[in-house]
Short mmCIF file of C-alpha atoms and ligand atoms in Angstrom, two decimals:
data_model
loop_
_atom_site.label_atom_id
_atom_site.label_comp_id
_atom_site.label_asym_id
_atom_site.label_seq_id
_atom_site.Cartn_x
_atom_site.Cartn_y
_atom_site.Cartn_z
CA UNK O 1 93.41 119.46 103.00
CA UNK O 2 91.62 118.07 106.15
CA UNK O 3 93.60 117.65 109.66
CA UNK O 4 93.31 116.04 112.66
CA UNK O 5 94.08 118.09 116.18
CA UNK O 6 94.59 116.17 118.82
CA UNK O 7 94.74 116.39 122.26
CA UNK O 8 97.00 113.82 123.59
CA UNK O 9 97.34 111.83 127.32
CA UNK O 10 93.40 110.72 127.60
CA UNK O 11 93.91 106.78 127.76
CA UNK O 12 91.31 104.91 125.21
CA UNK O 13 88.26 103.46 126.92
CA UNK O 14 85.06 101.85 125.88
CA UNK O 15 84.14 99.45 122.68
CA UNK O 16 85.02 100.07 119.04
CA UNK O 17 83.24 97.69 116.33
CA UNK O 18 85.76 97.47 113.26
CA UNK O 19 84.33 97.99 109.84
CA UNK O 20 85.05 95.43 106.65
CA UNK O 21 88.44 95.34 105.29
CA UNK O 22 89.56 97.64 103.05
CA UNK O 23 92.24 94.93 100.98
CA UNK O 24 89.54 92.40 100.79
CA UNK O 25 87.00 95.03 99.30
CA UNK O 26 88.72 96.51 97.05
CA UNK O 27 89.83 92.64 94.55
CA UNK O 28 86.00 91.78 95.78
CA UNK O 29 85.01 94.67 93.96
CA UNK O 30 86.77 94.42 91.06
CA UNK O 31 86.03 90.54 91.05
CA UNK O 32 82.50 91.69 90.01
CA UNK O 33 83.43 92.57 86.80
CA UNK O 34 83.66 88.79 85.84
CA UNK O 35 80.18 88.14 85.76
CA UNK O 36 76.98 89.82 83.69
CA UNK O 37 75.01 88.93 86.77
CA UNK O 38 74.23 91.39 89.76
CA UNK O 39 76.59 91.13 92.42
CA UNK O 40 75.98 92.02 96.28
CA UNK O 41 79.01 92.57 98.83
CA UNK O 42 78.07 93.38 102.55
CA UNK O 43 79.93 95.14 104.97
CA UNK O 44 82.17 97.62 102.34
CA UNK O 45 84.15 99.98 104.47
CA UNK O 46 82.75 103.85 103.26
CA UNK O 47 86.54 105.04 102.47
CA UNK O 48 87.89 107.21 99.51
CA UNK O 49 89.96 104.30 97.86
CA UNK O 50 85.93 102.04 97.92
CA UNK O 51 85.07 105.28 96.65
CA UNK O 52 87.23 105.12 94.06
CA UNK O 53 86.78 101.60 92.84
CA UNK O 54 82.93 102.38 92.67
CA UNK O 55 84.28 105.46 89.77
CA UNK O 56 86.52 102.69 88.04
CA UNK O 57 83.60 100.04 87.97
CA UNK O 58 81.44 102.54 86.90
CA UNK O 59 83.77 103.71 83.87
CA UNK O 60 84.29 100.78 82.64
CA UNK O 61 80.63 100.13 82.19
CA UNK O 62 78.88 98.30 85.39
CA UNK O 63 75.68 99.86 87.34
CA UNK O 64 76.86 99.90 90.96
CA UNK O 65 74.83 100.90 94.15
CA UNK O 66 76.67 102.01 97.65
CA UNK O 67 74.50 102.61 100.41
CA UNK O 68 75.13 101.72 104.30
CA UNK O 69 77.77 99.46 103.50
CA UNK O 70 76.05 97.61 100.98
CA UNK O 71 77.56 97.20 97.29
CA UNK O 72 75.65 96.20 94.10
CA UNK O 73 77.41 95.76 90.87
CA UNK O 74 76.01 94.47 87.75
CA UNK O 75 78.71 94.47 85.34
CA UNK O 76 75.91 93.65 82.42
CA UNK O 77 78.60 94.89 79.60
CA UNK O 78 81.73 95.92 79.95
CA UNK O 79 84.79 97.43 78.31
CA UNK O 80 88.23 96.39 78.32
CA UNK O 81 89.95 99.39 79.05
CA UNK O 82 90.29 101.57 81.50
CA UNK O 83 90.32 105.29 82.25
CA UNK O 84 94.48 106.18 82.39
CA UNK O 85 94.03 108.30 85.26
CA UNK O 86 91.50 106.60 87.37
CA UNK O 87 93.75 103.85 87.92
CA UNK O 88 96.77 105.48 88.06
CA UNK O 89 96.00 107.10 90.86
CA UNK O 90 95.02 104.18 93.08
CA UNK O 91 97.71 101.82 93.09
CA UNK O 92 95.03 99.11 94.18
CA UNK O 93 92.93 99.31 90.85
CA UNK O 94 95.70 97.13 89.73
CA UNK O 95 93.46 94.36 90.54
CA UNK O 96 91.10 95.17 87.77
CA UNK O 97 92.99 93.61 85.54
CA UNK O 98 92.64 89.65 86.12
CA UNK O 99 88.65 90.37 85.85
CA UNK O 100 89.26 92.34 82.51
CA UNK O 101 91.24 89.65 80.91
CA UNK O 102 89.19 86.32 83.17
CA UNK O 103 86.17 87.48 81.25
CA UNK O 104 87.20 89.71 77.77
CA UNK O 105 90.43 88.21 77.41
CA UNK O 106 91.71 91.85 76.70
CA UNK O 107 92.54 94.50 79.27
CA UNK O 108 94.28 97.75 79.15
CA UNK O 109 95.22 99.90 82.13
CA UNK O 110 97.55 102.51 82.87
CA UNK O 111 101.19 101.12 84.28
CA UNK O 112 100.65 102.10 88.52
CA UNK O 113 103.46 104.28 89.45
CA UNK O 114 105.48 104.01 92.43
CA UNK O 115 104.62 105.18 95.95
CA UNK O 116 106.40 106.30 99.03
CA UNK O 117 106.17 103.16 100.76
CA UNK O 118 108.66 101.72 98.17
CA UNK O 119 108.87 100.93 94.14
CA UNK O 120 105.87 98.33 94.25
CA UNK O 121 106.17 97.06 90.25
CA UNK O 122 103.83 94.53 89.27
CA UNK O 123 106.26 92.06 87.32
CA UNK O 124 104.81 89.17 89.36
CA UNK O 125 100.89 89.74 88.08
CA UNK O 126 102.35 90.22 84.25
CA UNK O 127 104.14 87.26 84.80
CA UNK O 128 101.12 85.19 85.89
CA UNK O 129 98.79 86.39 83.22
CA UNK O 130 101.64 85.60 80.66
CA UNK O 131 101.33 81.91 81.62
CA UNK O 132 98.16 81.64 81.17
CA UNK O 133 98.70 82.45 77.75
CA UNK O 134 98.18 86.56 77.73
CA UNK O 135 100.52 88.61 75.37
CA UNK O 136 101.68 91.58 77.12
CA UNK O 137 102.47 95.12 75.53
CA UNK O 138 103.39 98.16 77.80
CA UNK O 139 103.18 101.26 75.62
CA UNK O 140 102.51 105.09 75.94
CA UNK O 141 102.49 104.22 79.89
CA UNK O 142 99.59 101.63 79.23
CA UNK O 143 99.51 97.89 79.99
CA UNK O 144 97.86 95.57 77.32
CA UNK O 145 97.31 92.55 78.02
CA UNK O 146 95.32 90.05 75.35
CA UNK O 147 94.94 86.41 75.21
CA UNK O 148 93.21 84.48 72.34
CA UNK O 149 92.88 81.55 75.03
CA UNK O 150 93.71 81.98 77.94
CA UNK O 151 95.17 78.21 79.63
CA UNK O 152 95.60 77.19 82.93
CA UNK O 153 99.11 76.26 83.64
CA UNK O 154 101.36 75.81 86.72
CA UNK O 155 103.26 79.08 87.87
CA UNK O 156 105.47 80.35 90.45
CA UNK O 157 104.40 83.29 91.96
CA UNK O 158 107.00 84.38 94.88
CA UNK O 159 108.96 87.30 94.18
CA UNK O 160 112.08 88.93 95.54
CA UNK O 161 109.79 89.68 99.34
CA UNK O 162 107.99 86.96 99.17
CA UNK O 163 104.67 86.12 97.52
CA UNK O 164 102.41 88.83 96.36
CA UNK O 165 99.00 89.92 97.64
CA UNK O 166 97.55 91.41 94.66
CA UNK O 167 99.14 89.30 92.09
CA UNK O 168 97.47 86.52 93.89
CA UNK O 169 94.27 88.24 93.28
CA UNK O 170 94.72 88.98 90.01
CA UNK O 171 96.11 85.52 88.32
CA UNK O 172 93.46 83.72 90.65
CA UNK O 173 90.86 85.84 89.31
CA UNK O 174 91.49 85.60 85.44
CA UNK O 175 92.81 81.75 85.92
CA UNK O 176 88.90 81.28 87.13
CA UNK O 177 87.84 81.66 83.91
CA UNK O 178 90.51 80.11 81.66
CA UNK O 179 90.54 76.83 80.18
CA UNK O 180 92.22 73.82 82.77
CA UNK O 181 93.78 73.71 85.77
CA UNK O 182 96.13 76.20 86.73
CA UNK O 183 98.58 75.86 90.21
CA UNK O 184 99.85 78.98 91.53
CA UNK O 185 102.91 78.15 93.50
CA UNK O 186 104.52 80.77 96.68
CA UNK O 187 100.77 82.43 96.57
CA UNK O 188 99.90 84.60 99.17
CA UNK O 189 98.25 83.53 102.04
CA UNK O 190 96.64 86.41 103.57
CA UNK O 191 93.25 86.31 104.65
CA UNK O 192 91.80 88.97 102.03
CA UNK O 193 93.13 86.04 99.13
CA UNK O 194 90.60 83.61 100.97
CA UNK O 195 87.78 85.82 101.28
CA UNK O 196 88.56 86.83 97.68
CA UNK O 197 88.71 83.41 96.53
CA UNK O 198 85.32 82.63 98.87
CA UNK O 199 83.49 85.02 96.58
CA UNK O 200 84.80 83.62 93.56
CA UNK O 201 83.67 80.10 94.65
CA UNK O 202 80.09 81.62 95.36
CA UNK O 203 80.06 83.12 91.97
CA UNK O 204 80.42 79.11 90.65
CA UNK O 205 84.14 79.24 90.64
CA UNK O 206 86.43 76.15 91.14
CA UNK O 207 89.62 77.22 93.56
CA UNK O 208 91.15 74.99 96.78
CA UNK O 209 93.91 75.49 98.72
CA UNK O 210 93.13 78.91 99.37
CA UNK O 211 95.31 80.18 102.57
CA UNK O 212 98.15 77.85 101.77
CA UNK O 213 101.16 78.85 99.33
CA UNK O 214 99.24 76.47 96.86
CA UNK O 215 96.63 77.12 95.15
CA UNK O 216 94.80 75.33 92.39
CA UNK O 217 91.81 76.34 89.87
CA UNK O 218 89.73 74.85 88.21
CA UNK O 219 88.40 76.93 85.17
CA UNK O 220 84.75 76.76 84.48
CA UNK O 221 83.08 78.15 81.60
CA UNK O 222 81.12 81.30 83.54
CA UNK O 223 80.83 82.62 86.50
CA UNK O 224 76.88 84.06 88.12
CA UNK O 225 76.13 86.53 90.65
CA UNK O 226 77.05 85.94 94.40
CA UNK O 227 76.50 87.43 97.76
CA UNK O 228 79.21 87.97 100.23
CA UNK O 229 80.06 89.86 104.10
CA UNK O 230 83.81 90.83 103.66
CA UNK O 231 85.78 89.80 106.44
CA UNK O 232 86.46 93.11 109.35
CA UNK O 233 89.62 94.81 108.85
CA UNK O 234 92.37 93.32 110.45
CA UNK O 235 95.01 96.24 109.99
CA UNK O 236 92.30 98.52 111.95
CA UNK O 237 91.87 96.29 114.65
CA UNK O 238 95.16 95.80 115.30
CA UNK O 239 95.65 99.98 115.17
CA UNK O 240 93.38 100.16 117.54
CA UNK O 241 94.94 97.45 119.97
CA UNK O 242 97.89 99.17 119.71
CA UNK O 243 96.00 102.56 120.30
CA UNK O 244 95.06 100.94 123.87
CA UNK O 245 98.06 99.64 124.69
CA UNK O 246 99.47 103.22 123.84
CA UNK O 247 97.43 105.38 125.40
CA UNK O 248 97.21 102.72 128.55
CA UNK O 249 93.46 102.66 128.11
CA UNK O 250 91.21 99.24 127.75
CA UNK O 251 89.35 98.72 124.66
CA UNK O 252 86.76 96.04 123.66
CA UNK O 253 87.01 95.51 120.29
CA UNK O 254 83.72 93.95 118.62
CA UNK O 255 83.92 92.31 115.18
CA UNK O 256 87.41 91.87 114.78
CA UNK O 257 88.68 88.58 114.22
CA UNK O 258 91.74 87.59 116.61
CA UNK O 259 92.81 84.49 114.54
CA UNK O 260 94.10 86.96 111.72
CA UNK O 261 95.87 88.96 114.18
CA UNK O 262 97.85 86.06 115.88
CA UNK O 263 101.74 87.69 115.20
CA UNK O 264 100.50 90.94 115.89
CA UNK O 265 98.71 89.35 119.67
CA UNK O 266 102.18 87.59 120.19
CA UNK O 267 104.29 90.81 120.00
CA UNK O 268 101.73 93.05 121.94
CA UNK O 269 101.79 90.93 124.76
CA UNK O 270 105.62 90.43 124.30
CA UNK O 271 105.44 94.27 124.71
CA UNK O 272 103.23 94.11 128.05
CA UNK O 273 99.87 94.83 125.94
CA UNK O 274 97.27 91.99 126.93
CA UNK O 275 94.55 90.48 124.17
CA UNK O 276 92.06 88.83 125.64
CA UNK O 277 88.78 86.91 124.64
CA UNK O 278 85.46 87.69 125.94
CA UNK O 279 82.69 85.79 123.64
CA UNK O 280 83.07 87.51 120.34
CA UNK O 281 85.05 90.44 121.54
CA UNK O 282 88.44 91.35 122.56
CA UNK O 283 89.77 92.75 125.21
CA UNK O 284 92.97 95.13 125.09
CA UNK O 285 94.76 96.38 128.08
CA UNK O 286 98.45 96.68 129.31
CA UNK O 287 98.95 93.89 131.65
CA UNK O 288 102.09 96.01 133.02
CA UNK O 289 104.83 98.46 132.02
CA UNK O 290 105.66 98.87 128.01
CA UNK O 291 108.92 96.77 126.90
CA UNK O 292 111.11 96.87 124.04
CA UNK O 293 110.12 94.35 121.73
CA UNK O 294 111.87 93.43 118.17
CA UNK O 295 110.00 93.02 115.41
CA UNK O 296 109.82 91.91 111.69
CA UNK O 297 107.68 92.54 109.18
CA UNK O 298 107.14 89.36 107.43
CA UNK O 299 104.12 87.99 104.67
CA UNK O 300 101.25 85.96 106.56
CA UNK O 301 101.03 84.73 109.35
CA UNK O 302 104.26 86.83 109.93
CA UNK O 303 103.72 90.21 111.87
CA UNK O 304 102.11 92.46 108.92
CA UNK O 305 103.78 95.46 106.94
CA UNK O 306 100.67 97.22 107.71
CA UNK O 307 100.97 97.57 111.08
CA UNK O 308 104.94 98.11 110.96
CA UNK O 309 104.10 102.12 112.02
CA UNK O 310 101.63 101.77 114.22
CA UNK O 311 103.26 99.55 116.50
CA UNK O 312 107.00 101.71 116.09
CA UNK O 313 104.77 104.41 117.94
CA UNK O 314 103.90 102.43 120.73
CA UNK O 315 108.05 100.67 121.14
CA UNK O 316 108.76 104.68 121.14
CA UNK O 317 106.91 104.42 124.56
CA UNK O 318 108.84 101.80 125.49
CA UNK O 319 111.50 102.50 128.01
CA UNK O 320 114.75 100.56 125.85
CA UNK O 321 115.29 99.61 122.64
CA UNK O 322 113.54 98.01 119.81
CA UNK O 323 114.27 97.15 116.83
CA UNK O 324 111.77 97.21 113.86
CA UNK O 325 112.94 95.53 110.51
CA UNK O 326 110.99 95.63 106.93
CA UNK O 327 111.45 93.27 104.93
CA UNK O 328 108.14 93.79 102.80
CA UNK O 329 108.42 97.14 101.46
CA UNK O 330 112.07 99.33 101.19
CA UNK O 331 111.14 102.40 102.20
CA UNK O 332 108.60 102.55 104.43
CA UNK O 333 109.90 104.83 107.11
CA UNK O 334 108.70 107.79 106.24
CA UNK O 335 107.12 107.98 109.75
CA UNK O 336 110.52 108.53 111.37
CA UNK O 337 111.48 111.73 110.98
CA UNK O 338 107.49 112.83 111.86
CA UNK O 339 107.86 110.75 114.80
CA UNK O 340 111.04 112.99 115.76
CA UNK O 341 108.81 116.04 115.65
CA UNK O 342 107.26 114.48 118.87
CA UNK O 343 110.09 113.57 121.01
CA UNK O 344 110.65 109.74 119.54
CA UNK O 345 114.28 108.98 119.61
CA UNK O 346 114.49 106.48 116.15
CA UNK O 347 117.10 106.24 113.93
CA UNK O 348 117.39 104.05 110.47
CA UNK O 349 120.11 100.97 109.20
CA UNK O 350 119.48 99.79 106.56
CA UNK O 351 116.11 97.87 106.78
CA UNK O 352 115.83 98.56 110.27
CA UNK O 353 114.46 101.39 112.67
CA UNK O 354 116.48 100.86 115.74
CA UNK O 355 114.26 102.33 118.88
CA UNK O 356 115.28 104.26 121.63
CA UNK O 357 112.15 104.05 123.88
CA UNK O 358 110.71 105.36 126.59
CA UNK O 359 111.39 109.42 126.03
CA UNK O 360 108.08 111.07 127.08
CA UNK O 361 106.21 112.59 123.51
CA UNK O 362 105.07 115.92 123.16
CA UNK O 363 102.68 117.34 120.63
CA UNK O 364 103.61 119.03 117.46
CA UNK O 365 102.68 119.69 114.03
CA UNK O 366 102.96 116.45 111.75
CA UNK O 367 102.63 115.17 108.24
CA UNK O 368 101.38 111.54 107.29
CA UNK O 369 102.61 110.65 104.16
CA UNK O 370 100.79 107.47 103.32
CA UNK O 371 97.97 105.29 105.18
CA UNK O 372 99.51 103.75 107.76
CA UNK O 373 102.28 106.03 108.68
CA UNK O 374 99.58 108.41 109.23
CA UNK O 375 97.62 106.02 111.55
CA UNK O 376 101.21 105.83 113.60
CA UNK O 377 101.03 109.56 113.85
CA UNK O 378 97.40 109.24 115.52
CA UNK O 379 98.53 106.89 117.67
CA UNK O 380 101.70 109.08 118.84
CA UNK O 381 99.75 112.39 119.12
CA UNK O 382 97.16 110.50 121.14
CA UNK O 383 100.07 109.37 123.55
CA UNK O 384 101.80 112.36 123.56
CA UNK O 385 101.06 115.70 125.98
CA UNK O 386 99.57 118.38 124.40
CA UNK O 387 98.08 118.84 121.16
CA UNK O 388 99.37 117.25 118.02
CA UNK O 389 98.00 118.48 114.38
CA UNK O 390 98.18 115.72 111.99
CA UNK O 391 97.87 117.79 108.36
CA UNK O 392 97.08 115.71 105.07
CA UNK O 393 95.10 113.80 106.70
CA UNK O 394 93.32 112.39 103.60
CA UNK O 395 95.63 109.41 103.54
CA UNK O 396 93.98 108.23 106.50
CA UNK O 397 90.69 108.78 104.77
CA UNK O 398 91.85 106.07 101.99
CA UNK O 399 91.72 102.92 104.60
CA UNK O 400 90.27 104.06 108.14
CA UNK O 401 86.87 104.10 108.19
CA UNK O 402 85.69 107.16 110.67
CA UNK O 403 88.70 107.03 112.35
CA UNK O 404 88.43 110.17 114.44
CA UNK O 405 84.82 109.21 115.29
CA UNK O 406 85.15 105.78 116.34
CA UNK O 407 88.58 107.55 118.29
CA UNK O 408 85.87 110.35 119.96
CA UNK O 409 83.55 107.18 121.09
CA UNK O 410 86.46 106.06 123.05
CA UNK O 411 86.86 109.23 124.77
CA UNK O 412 89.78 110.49 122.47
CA UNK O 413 89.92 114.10 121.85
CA UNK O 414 90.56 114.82 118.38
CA UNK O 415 88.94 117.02 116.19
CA UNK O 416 89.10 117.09 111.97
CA UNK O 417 90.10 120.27 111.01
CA UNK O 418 88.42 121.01 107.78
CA UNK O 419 90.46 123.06 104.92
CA UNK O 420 88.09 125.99 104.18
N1 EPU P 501 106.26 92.75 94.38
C1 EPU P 501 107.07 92.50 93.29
N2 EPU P 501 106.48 92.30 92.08
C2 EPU P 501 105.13 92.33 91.92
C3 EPU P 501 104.30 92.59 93.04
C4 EPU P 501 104.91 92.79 94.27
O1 EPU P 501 108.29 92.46 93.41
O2 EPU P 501 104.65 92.13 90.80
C5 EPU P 501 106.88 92.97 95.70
C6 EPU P 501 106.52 94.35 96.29
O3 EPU P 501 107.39 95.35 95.81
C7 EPU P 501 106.68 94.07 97.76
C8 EPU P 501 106.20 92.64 97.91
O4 EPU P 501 106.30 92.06 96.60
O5 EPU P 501 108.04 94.12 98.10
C9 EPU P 501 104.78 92.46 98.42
O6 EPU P 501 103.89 93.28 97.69
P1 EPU P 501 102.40 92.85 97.39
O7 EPU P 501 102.25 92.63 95.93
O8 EPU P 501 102.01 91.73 98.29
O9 EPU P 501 101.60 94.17 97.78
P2 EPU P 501 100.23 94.62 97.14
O10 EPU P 501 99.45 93.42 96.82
O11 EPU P 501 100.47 95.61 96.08
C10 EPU P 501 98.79 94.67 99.31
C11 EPU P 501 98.07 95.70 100.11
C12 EPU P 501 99.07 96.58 100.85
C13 EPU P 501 99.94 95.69 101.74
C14 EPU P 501 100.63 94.61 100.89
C15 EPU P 501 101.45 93.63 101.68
C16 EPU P 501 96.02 96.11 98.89
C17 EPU P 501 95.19 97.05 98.12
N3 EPU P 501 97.23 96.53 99.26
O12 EPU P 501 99.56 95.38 98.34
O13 EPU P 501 98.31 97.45 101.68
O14 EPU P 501 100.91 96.45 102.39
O15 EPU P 501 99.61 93.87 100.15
O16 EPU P 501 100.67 92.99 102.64
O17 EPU P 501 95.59 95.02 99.20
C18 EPU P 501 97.83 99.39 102.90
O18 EPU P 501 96.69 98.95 103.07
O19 EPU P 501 98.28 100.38 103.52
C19 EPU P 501 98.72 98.73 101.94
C20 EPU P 501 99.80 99.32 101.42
#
């Protein structure tokens, strides 16, 4: 397994362009499947979990093309089911299944597990397919789902943290096809459900309200091939505004898009990080010392889960305390105790990390256990003095698009350590 050493204390300086986002690309991708026309998507991050949906699309029958960021699907014929262990191992293939059932009305896939960032079931996407008329069987750890007609209907959606991203995806994807008008109430509101639902309105489908927590389709009879740009990746720009503000450097930032970012902006400059405008770009600095900041992790526009980690490295900088609380997913702290290994003084109640800033970090061997605890770990070891090995690195690999060299360009010294 690949590593990262890093040799910490160089602030960040120079410009980063941010790639397409990974959580639009992936329901994009599968959204291909509902047509039997040829599909392009634009700017698709190169990242083992795109990787992976390419294998899924492919297994289930479609003729897809990656090159330089450019994806071409034609899903010409398909099959209903899909390989058990292709999608059980990406918890994100989930989204597969609204497609599926939109345009077979049948779909079988293996039940996700769990991860370590918390139990993540999918009760809420079941739930949604169910009312538009899908019969649901789980058996022999497979998920059927069929529907003689599917019907649109009105549903609730929110759940026990709030609305759900993917379960948005999915009902508005299989609702595109179905017969009537279906209203999904408490859906999410993230931008990757708009640029989702942008695609599926290119492809000829009927949805409004897209970015509020109503949304209503319109079924039509069949969808045709579209072309889309996915929108940039707003979890890595904000990792690397926090990356600046962390290592004290300046960063411009080209591509990103600051009006996704707007709770994230708030609390770095609450912090003493400055965001600033300059045309298209952004420009990240401290505009003084580090301070203690609280924060909570909230669905959009509230301060995203996804950058929960990232920004607990850069409080741990922050002479007093902070205090972090999660309120999407239950347990993801796993950074804590890695964060320990470098000098951060953190400790855990209940939902919340409470922060003891300000300690200096020193390097030391880490582990990341999932994407963006291992993007906090980067962050730290780029802070920190001396060098900081962050092992399993291929978490990272999942959702950062050439993080380490897009870290280099900005004078960074870290080096992937390759597992002979
Ligand atoms: N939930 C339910 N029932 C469901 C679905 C979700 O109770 O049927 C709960 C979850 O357990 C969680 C909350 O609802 O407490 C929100 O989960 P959500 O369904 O919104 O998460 P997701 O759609 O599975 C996507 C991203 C995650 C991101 C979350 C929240 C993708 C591929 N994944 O997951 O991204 O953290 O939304 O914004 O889009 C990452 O990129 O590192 C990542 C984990």
């Amino acid at each position: 397994m690949d590593s990262f050493l890093i040799k910490g204390g160089v602030p960040l300086h120079g410009e980063v362009t941010i790639s397409g986002s990974k959580n639009a690309a992936l329901p994009i991708m599968a959204a291909t499947l509902l047509t039997d026309e040829p599909c392009i998507v634009r700017r698709v991050p190169d990242l083992s979990d795109t990787r992976f949906m390419v294998k899924i699309l492919e297994s289930l029958g479609a003729t897809v093309k990656f090159e330089n960021g450019t994806l071409t699907v034609h899903a010409k014929k398909i099959k209903g089911y899909a390989d058990y262990d292709l999608v059980r191992k990406m918890r994100g293939s989930i989204c597969i299944m609204g497609p599926l059932l939109g345009r077979l009305r049948q779909a079988r896939v293996s039940l996700p597990g769990g991860c370590i960032i918390g139990a993540r079931p999918i009760n809420l996407h079941l739930k949604g397919f169910e009312a538009l008329g899908a019969k649901i069987k789980i058996e022999s750890g497979y998920i059927d789902a069929t529907a003689k007609k599917l019907a649109g209907n009105s549903l609730f959606l929110g759940g026990r943290a709030g609305p759900t991203v993917l379960g948005t995806a999915n009902v508005m994807m299989a609702a595109a096809l179905a017969d009537g008008v279906t209203i999904i109430e408490s859906a999410a509101c993230e931008p990757e459900v708009v640029d989702l639902a942008n695609f599926l309105n290119a492809m000829g489908a009927n949805i409004a309200g897209v970015g509020s927590p109503t949304i209503t389709i319109t079924g039509v009879k069949k969808l045709h091939g579209a072309e889309h740009e996915v929108i940039p990746d707003r979890i890595e720009t904000a990792t690397f505004m926090v990356a600046a503000g962390a290592t004290n450097g300046e960063i411009t930032i080209k591509g990103g898009r600051a009006d996704h970012l707007r709770a994230v902006i708030d609390k770095l400059k609450e912090a003493g990080v400055s965001v600033e405008r300059s045309g298209a770009n952004m420009i990240v600095r401290r505009s003084g010392t580090l301070k203690p900041v609280d924060v909570t992790t909230l669905p959009y526009s509230g301060f995203p889960t996804d950058v929960q980690a990232q920004m607990m490295s850069l409080l741990a900088l922050a002479k007093g305390i902070s205090i972090i609380t999660e309120r999407i997913f239950e347990s993801r702290f796993m950074h804590v105790s890695e964060l320990a290994r470098l000098g951060a003084d953190i400790e855990i109640e209940g939902p919340s990390a409470i922060i003891k800033g300000g300690k200096p970090l020193s390097g030391a061997p880490v582990m990341a256990s999932d994407l963006r605890a291992s993007a906090a770990l980067v962050i730290a070891g780029l802070a920190a003095k001396g060098s900081t090995q962050v092992n399993r690195i291929y978490h990272l690999d999942r959702g950062y698009e050439q993080m380490d060299v897009k870290l280099r360009k900005l004078g960074a010294r870290i080096q992937r350590v390759e597992e002979k």
